[in-house]
GROMACS .gro file of C-alpha atoms in nm:
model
  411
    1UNK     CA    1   0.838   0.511  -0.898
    2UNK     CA    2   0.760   0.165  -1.104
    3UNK     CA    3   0.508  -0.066  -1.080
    4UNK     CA    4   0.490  -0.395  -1.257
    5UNK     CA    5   0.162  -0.606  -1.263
    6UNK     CA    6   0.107  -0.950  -1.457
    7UNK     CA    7  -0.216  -0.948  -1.646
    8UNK     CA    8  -0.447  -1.233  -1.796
    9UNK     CA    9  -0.554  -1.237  -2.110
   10UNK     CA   10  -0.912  -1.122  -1.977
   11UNK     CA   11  -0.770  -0.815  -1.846
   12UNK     CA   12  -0.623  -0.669  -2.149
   13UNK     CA   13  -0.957  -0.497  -2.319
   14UNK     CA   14  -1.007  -0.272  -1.982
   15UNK     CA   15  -0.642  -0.208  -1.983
   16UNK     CA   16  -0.659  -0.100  -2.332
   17UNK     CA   17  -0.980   0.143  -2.252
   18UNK     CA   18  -0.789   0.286  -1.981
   19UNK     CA   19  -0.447   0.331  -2.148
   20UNK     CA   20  -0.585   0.463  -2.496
   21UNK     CA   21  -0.885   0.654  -2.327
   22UNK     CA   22  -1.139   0.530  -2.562
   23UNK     CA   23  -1.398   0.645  -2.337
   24UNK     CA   24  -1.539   0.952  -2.196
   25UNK     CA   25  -1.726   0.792  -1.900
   26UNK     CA   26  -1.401   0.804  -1.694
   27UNK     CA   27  -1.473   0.585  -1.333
   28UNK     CA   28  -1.130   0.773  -1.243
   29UNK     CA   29  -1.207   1.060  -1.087
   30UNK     CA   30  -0.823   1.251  -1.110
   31UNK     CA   31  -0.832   1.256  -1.503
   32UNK     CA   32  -0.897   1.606  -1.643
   33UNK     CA   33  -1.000   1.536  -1.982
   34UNK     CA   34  -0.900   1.907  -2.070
   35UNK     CA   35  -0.544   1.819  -2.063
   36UNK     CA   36  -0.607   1.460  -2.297
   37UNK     CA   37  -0.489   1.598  -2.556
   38UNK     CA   38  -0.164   1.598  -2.402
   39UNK     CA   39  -0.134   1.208  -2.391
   40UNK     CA   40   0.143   1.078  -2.612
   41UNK     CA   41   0.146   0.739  -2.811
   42UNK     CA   42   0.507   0.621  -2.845
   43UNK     CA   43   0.431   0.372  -3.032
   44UNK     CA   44   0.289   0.470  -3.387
   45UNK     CA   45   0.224   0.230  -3.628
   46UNK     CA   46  -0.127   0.308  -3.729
   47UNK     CA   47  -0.259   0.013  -3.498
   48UNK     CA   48  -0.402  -0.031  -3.146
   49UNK     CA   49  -0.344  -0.198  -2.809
   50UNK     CA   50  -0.566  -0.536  -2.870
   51UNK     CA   51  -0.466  -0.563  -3.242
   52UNK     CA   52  -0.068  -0.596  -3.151
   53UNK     CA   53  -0.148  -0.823  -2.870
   54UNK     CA   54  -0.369  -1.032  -3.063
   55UNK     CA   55  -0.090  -1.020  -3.315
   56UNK     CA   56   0.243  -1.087  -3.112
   57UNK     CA   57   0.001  -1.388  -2.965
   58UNK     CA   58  -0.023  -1.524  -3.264
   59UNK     CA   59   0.367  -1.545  -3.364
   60UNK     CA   60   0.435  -1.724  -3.049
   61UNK     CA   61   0.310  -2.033  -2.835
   62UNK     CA   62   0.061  -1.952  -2.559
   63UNK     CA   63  -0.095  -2.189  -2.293
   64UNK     CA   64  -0.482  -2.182  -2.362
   65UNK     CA   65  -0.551  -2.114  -1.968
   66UNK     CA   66  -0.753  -1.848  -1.852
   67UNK     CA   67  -0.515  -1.813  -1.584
   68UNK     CA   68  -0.170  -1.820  -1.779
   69UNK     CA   69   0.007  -1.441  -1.753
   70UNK     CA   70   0.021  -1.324  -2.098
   71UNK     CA   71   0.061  -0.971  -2.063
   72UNK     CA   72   0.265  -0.759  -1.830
   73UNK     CA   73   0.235  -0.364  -1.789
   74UNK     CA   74   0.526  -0.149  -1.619
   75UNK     CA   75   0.338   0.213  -1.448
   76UNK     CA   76   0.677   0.444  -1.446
   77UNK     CA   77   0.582   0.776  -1.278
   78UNK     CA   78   0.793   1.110  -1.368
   79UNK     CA   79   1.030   1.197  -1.091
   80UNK     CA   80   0.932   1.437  -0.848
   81UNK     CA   81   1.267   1.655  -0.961
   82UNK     CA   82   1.079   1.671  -1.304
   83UNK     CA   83   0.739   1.794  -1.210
   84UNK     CA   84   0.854   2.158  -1.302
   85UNK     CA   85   1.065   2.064  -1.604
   86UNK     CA   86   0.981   2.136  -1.943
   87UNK     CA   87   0.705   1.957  -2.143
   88UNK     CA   88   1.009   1.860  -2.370
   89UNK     CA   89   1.207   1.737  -2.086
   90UNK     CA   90   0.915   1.524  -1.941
   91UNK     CA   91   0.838   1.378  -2.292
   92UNK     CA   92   1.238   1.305  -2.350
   93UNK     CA   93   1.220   1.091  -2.024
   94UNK     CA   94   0.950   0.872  -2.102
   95UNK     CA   95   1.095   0.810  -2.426
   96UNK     CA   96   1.440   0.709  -2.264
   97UNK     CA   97   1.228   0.486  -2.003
   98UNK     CA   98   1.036   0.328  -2.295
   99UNK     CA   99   1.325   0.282  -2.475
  100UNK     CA  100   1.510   0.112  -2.169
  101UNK     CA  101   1.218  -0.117  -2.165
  102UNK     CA  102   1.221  -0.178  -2.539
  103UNK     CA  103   1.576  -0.317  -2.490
  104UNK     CA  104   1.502  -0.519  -2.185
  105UNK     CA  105   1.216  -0.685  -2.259
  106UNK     CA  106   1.248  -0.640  -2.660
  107UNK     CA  107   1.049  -0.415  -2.890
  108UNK     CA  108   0.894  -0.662  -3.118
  109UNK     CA  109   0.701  -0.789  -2.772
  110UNK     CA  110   0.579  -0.413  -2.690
  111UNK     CA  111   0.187  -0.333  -2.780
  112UNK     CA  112   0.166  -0.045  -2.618
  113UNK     CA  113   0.324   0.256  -2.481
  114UNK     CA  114   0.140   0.571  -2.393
  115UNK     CA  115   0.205   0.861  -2.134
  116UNK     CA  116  -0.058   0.970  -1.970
  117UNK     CA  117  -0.043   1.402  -1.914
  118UNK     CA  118  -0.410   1.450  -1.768
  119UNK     CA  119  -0.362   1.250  -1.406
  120UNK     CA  120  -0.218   1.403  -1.112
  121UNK     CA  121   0.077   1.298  -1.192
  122UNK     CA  122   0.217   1.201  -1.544
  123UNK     CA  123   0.303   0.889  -1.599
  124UNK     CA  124   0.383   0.581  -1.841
  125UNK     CA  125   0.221   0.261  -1.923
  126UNK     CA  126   0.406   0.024  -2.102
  127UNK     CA  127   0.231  -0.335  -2.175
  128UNK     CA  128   0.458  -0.618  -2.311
  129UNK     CA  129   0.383  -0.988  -2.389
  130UNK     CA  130   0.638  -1.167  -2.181
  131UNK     CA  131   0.835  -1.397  -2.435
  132UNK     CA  132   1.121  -1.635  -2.432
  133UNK     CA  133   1.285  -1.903  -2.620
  134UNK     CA  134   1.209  -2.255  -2.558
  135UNK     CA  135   1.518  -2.399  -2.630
  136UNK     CA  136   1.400  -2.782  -2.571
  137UNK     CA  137   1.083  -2.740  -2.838
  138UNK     CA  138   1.289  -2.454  -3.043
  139UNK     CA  139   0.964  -2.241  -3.047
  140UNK     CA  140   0.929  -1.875  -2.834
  141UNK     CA  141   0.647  -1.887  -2.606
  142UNK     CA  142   0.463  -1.670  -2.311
  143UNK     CA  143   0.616  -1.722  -1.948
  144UNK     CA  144   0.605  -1.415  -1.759
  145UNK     CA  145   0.728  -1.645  -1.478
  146UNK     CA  146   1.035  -1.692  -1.668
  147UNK     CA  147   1.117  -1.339  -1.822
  148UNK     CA  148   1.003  -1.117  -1.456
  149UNK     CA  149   1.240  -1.294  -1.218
  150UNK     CA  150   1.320  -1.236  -0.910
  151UNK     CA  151   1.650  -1.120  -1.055
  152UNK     CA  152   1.511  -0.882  -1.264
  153UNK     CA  153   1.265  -0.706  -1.068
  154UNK     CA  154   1.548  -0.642  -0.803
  155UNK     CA  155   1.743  -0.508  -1.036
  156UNK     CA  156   1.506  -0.307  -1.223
  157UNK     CA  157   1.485   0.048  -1.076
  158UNK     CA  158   1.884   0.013  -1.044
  159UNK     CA  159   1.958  -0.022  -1.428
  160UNK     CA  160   1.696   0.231  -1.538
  161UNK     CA  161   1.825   0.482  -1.281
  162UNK     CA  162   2.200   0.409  -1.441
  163UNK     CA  163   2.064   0.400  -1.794
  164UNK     CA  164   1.835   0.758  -1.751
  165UNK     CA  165   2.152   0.922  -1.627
  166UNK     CA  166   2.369   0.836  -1.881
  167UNK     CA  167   2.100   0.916  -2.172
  168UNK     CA  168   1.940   1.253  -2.021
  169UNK     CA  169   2.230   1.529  -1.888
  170UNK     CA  170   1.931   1.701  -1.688
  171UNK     CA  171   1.876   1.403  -1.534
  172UNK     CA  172   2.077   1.422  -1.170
  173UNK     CA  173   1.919   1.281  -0.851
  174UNK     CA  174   1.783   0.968  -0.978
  175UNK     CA  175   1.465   0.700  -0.945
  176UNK     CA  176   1.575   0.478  -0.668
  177UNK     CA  177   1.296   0.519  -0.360
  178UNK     CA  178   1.348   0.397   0.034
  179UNK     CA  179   1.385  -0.076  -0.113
  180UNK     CA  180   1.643   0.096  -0.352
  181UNK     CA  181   1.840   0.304  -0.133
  182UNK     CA  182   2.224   0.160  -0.090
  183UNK     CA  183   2.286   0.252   0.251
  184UNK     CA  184   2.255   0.051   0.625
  185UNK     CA  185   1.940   0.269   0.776
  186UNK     CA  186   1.791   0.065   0.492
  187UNK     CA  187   1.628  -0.172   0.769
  188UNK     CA  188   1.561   0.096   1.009
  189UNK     CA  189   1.312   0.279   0.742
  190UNK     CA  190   1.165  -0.087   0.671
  191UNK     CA  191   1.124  -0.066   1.064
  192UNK     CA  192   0.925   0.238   1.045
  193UNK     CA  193   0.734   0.124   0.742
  194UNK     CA  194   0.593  -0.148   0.937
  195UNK     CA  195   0.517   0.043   1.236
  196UNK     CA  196   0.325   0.268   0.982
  197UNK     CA  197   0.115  -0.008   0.861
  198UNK     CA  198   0.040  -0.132   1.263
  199UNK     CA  199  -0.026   0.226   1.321
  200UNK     CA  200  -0.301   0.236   0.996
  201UNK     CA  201  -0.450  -0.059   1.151
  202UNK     CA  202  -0.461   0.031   1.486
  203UNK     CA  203  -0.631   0.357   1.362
  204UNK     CA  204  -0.873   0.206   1.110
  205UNK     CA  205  -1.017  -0.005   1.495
  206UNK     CA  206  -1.014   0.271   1.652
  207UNK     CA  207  -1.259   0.452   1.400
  208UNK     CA  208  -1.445   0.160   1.363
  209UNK     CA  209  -1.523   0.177   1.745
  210UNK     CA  210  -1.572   0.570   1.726
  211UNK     CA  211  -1.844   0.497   1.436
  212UNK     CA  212  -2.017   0.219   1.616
  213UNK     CA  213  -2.019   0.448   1.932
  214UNK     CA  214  -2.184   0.702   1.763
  215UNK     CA  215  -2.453   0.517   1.618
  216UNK     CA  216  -2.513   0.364   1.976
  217UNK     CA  217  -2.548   0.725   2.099
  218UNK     CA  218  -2.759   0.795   1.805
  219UNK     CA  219  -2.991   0.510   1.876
  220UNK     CA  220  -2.987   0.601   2.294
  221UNK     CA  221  -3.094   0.993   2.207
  222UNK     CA  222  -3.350   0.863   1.976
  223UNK     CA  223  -3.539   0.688   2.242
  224UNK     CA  224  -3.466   0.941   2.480
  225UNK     CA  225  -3.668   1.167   2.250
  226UNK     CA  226  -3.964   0.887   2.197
  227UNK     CA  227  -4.004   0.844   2.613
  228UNK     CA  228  -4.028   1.270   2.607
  229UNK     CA  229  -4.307   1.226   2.296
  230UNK     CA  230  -4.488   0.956   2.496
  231UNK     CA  231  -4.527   1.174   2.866
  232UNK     CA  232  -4.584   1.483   2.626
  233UNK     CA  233  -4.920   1.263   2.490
  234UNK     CA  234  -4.971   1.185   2.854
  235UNK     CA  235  -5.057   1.519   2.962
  236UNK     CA  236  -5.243   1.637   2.613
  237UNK     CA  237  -5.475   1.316   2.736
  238UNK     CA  238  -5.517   1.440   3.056
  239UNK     CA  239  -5.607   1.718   2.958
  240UNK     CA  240  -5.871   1.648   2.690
  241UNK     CA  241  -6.007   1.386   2.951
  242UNK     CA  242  -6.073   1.689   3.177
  243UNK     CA  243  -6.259   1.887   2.951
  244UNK     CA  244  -6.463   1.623   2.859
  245UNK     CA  245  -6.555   1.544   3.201
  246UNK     CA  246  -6.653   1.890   3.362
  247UNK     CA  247  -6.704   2.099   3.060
  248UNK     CA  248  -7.078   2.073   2.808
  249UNK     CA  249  -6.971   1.734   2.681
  250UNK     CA  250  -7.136   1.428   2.817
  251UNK     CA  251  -7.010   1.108   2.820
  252UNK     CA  252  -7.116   0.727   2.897
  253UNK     CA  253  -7.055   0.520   3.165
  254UNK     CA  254  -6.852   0.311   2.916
  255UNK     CA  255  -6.670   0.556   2.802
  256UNK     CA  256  -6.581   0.675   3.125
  257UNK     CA  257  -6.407   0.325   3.231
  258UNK     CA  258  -6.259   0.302   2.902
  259UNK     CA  259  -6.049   0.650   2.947
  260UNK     CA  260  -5.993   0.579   3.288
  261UNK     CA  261  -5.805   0.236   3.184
  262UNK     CA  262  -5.640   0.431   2.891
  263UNK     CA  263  -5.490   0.656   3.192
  264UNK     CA  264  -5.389   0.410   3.389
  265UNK     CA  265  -5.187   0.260   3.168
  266UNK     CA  266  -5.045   0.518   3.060
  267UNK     CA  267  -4.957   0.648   3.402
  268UNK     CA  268  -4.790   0.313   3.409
  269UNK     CA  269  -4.637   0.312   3.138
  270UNK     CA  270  -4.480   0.714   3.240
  271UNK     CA  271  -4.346   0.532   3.522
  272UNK     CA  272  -4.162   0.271   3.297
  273UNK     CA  273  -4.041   0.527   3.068
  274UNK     CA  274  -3.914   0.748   3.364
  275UNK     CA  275  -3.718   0.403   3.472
  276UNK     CA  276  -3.557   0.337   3.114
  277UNK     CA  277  -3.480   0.704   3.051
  278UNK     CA  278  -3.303   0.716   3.362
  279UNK     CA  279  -3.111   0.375   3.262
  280UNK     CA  280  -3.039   0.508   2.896
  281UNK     CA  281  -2.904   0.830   3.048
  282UNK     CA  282  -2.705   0.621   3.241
  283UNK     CA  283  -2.537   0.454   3.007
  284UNK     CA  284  -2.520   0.757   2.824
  285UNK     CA  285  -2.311   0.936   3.071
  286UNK     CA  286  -2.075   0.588   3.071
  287UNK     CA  287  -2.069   0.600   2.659
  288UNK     CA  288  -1.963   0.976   2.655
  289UNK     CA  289  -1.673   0.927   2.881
  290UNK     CA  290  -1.573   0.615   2.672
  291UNK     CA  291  -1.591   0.813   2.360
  292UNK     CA  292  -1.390   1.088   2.496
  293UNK     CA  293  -1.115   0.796   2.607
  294UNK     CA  294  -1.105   0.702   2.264
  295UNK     CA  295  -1.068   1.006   2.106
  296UNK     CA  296  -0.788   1.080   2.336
  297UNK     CA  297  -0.635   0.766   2.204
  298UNK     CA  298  -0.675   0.835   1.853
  299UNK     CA  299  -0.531   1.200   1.870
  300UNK     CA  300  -0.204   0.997   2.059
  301UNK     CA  301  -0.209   0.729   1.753
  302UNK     CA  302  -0.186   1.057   1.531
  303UNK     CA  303   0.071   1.254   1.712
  304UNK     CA  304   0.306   0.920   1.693
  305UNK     CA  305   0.206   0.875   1.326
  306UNK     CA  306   0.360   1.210   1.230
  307UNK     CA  307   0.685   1.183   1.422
  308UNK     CA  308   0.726   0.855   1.252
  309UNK     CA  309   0.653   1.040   0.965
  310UNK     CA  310   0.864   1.322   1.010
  311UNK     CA  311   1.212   1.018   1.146
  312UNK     CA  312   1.138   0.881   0.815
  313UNK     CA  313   1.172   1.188   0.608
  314UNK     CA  314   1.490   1.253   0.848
  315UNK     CA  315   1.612   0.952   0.749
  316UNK     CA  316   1.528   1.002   0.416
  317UNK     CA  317   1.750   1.353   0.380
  318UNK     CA  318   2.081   1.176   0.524
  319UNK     CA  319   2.060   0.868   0.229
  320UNK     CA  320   2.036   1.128  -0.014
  321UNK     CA  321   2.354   1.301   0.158
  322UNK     CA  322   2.558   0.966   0.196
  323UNK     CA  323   2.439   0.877  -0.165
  324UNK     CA  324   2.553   1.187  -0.328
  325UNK     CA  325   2.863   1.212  -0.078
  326UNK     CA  326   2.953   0.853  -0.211
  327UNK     CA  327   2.890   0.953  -0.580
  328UNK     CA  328   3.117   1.300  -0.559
  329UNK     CA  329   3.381   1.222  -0.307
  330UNK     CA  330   3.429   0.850  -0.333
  331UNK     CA  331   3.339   0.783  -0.748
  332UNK     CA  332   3.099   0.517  -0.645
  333UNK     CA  333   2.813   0.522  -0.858
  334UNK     CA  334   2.644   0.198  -0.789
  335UNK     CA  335   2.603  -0.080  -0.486
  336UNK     CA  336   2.495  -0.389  -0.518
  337UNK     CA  337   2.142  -0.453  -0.350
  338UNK     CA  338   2.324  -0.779  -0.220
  339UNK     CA  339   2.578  -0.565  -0.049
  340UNK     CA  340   2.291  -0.350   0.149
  341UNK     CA  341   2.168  -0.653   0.290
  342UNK     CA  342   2.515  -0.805   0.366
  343UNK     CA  343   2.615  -0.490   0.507
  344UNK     CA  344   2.325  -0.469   0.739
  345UNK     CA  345   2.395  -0.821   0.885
  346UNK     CA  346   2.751  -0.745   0.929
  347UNK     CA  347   2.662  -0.375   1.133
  348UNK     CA  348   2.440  -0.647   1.339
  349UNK     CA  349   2.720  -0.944   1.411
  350UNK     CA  350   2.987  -0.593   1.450
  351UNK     CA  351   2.783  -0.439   1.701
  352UNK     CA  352   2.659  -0.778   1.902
  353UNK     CA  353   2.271  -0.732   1.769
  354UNK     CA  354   2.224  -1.090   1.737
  355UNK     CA  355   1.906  -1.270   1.645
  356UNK     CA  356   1.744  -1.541   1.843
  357UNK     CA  357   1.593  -1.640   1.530
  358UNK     CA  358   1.714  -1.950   1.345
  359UNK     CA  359   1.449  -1.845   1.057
  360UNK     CA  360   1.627  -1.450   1.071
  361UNK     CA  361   1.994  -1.628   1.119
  362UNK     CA  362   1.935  -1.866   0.770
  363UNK     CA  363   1.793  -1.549   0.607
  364UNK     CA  364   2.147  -1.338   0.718
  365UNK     CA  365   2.390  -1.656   0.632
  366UNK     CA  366   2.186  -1.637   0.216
  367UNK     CA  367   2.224  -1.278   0.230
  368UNK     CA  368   2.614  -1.276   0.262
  369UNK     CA  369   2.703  -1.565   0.063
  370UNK     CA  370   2.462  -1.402  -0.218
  371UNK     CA  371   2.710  -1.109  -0.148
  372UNK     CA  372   2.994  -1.288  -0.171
  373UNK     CA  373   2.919  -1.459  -0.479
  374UNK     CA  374   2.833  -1.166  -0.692
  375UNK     CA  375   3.134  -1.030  -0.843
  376UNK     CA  376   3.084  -0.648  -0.809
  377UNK     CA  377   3.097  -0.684  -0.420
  378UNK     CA  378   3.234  -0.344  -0.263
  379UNK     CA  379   3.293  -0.567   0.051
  380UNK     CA  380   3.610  -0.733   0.120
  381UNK     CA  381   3.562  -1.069   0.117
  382UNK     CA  382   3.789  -1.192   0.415
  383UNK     CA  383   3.495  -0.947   0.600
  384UNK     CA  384   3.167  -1.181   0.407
  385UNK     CA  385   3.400  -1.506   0.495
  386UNK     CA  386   3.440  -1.381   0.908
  387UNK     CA  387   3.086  -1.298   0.878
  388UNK     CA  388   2.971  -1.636   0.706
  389UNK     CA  389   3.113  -1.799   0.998
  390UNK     CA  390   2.992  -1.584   1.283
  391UNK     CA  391   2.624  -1.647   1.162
  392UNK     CA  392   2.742  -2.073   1.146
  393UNK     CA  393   2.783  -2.044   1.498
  394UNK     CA  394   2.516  -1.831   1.618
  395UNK     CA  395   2.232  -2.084   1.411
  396UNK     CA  396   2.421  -2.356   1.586
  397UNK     CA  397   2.426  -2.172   1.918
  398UNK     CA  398   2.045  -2.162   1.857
  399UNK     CA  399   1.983  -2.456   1.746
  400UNK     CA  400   2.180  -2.634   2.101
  401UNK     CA  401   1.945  -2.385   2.261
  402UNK     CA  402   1.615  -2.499   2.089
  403UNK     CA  403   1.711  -2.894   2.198
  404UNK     CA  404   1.780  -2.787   2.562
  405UNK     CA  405   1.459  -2.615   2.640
  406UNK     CA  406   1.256  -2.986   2.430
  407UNK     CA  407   1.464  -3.161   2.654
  408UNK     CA  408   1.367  -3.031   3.001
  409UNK     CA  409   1.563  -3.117   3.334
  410UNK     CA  410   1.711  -3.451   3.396
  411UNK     CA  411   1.592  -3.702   3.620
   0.00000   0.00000   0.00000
């Protein structure tokens, strides 16, 4: 539902184009400049995109690199429970996002702000210079490495969602999407995600073969149809040759030897063509039956595409059940992403799903002492301790393993 991107200082003009539509000449195709008019500026001050970035630039220090990240832009898309609301409703909720933003990332660094009404879907751009204070040289400067943690993009769509549901009372089901969700299936949807991208691929070859197919078949028909041209000149020859020879026309010696040269090579070359259509049909016959394998193959790729599709969306209906089950029945309005992760490793070590991994093992052991360290843990932490010391022994396990298969059989 949000999308951050880190921007050089190069980018900004086309960004600016783009956000305040200063052009006409639109490359993208899914704006309906009929509905521009639509487009809100939240932030009003008489000026433009380039002149407050120019300006905020100037107040602070800034790395003279082309390469240094001086601008970031957040895309926040309008909930799909919103596409039928109210134009007041939409407009409230992009002001309550921008205004979230405003306070994370502070106002006086905003230069721009605008909500774009004539895409597919409406949306918000908001583009901030990321600034913070340099304590050691007492001076604010630009470090979008040092505002955009890693902490703060995990965190993100979790304190807006909290935020937008406190400030908006139409505002119900929430932002969070499937790397948000605060339930166990968590990895099991990640699991299908990747099969959809191997699937994608695998497709994508499989066209590529059907297209290069086709053109081979293209190419074999094509000389099919110049060998048919050629024995089709053949017999117009003969039969000019004919006339010329028993009807008024006389013709030379010379001329006789000539044509009867012309004929033979062509007679010879009939027979040649006869040969290499019969090859090309051939391999005709051999290319059909390949292309019909492979559409066979791509029709299966499809049919397991959509059931993937359709597990996914399964999956997808019983989050929003535990979630709102959770919320209602139980009071608990947030998790921890820490405690999704921890709580995935511990379903793992509970139900004997073990890793052979000492890469996947390290990665479970960070995940539950990052659980167990954060303070707003819903997990008991005798359960994160028993758990911290199951995955000790399995990377130790693994690690014995790993030094008796270098070390081979004793002599």
């Amino acid at each position: 539902m949000a999308h951050l991107k880190k921007n050089t200082r190069g980018a900004v003009p086309g960004l600016a184009v783009h956000f305040e539509r200063k052009t006409d000449h639109h490359s993208n195709k899914e704006i309906d400049v009929a509905k521009t008019y639509l487009n809100q500026d939240l932030i009003s001050d008489d000026s433009d995109m380039i002149s407050r970035f120019n300006e905020r630039l100037n107040d602070v220090y800034c790395m003279k690199r082309d390469d240094v990240k001086a601008l970031a832009t957040w895309i926040v898309t309008l909930p799909e429970e919103l596409s039928e609301a109210p134009y007041e409703q939409q407009s409230a909720f992009f002001q309550a996002t921008k205004q979230f933003l405003d306070d994370r990332y502070g106002q006086e660094n905003a230069v721009a702000a605008v909500v774009h009404y004539d895409e597919t879907t409406p949306h918000l751009h908001y583009a901030f210079v990321p600034v913070v204070f340099d304590a050691k040289k007492e001076r604010y400067k630009v470090s979008a490495k040092e505002v955009l943690t890693r902490h703060d993009l995990q965190t993100f769509h979790d304190d807006l969602d909290q935020t937008l549901k406190q400030t908006l009372p139409f505002y119900e089901q929430g932002i969070l999407n499937n790397k948000t969700l605060p339930f166990e299936n968590v990895a099991e949807i990640k699991k299908y995600n990747d099969q959809f991208k191997a699937l994608k691929e695998e497709l994508a070859n499989v066209e590529e073969n059907i297209s290069a197919k086709k053109a081979l078949l293209k190419v074999t028909n094509q000389a099919l149809t110049e060998v048919d041209l050629a024995e089709k000149q053949i017999d117009d020859f003969k039969q000019a040759l004919s006339k010329n020879l028993f009807g008024k026309t006389v013709i030379k010696p010379d001329d006789l030897d000539r044509f009867k040269s012309v004929l033979a090579n062509m007679k010879k070359a009939t027979l040649q063509g006869q040969r290499d259509a019969a090859a090309s049909n051939q391999a005709l016959l051999k290319i059909k039956d390949q292309f019909a394998e492979l559409q066979a193959d791509y029709q299966q790729l499809k049919d397991t595409h959509q059931a993937l599709q359709q597990r996914v969306r399964e999956s997808q209906q019983m989050d929003y059940a535990m979630r709102d089950m959770l919320k209602n029945d139980y009071g608990v309005e947030k998790i921890p992403h820490s405690d999704v992760e921890a709580r995935y490793v511990l379903y793992r070590l509970d139900h004997e799903q073990l890793t052979k991994s000492k890469k996947e093992a390290t990665s479970w052991l960070a995940m539950l002492k990052t659980a167990r360290e954060n303070p707003d843990s819903k997990i008991a932490s005798s359960r994160l301790e028993r758990g911290i010391e199951q995955v000790k022994a399995l990377i130790n396990r693994i690690i014995e393993l790993t030094r008796d298969l270098f070390k081979g059989p004793s002599l």
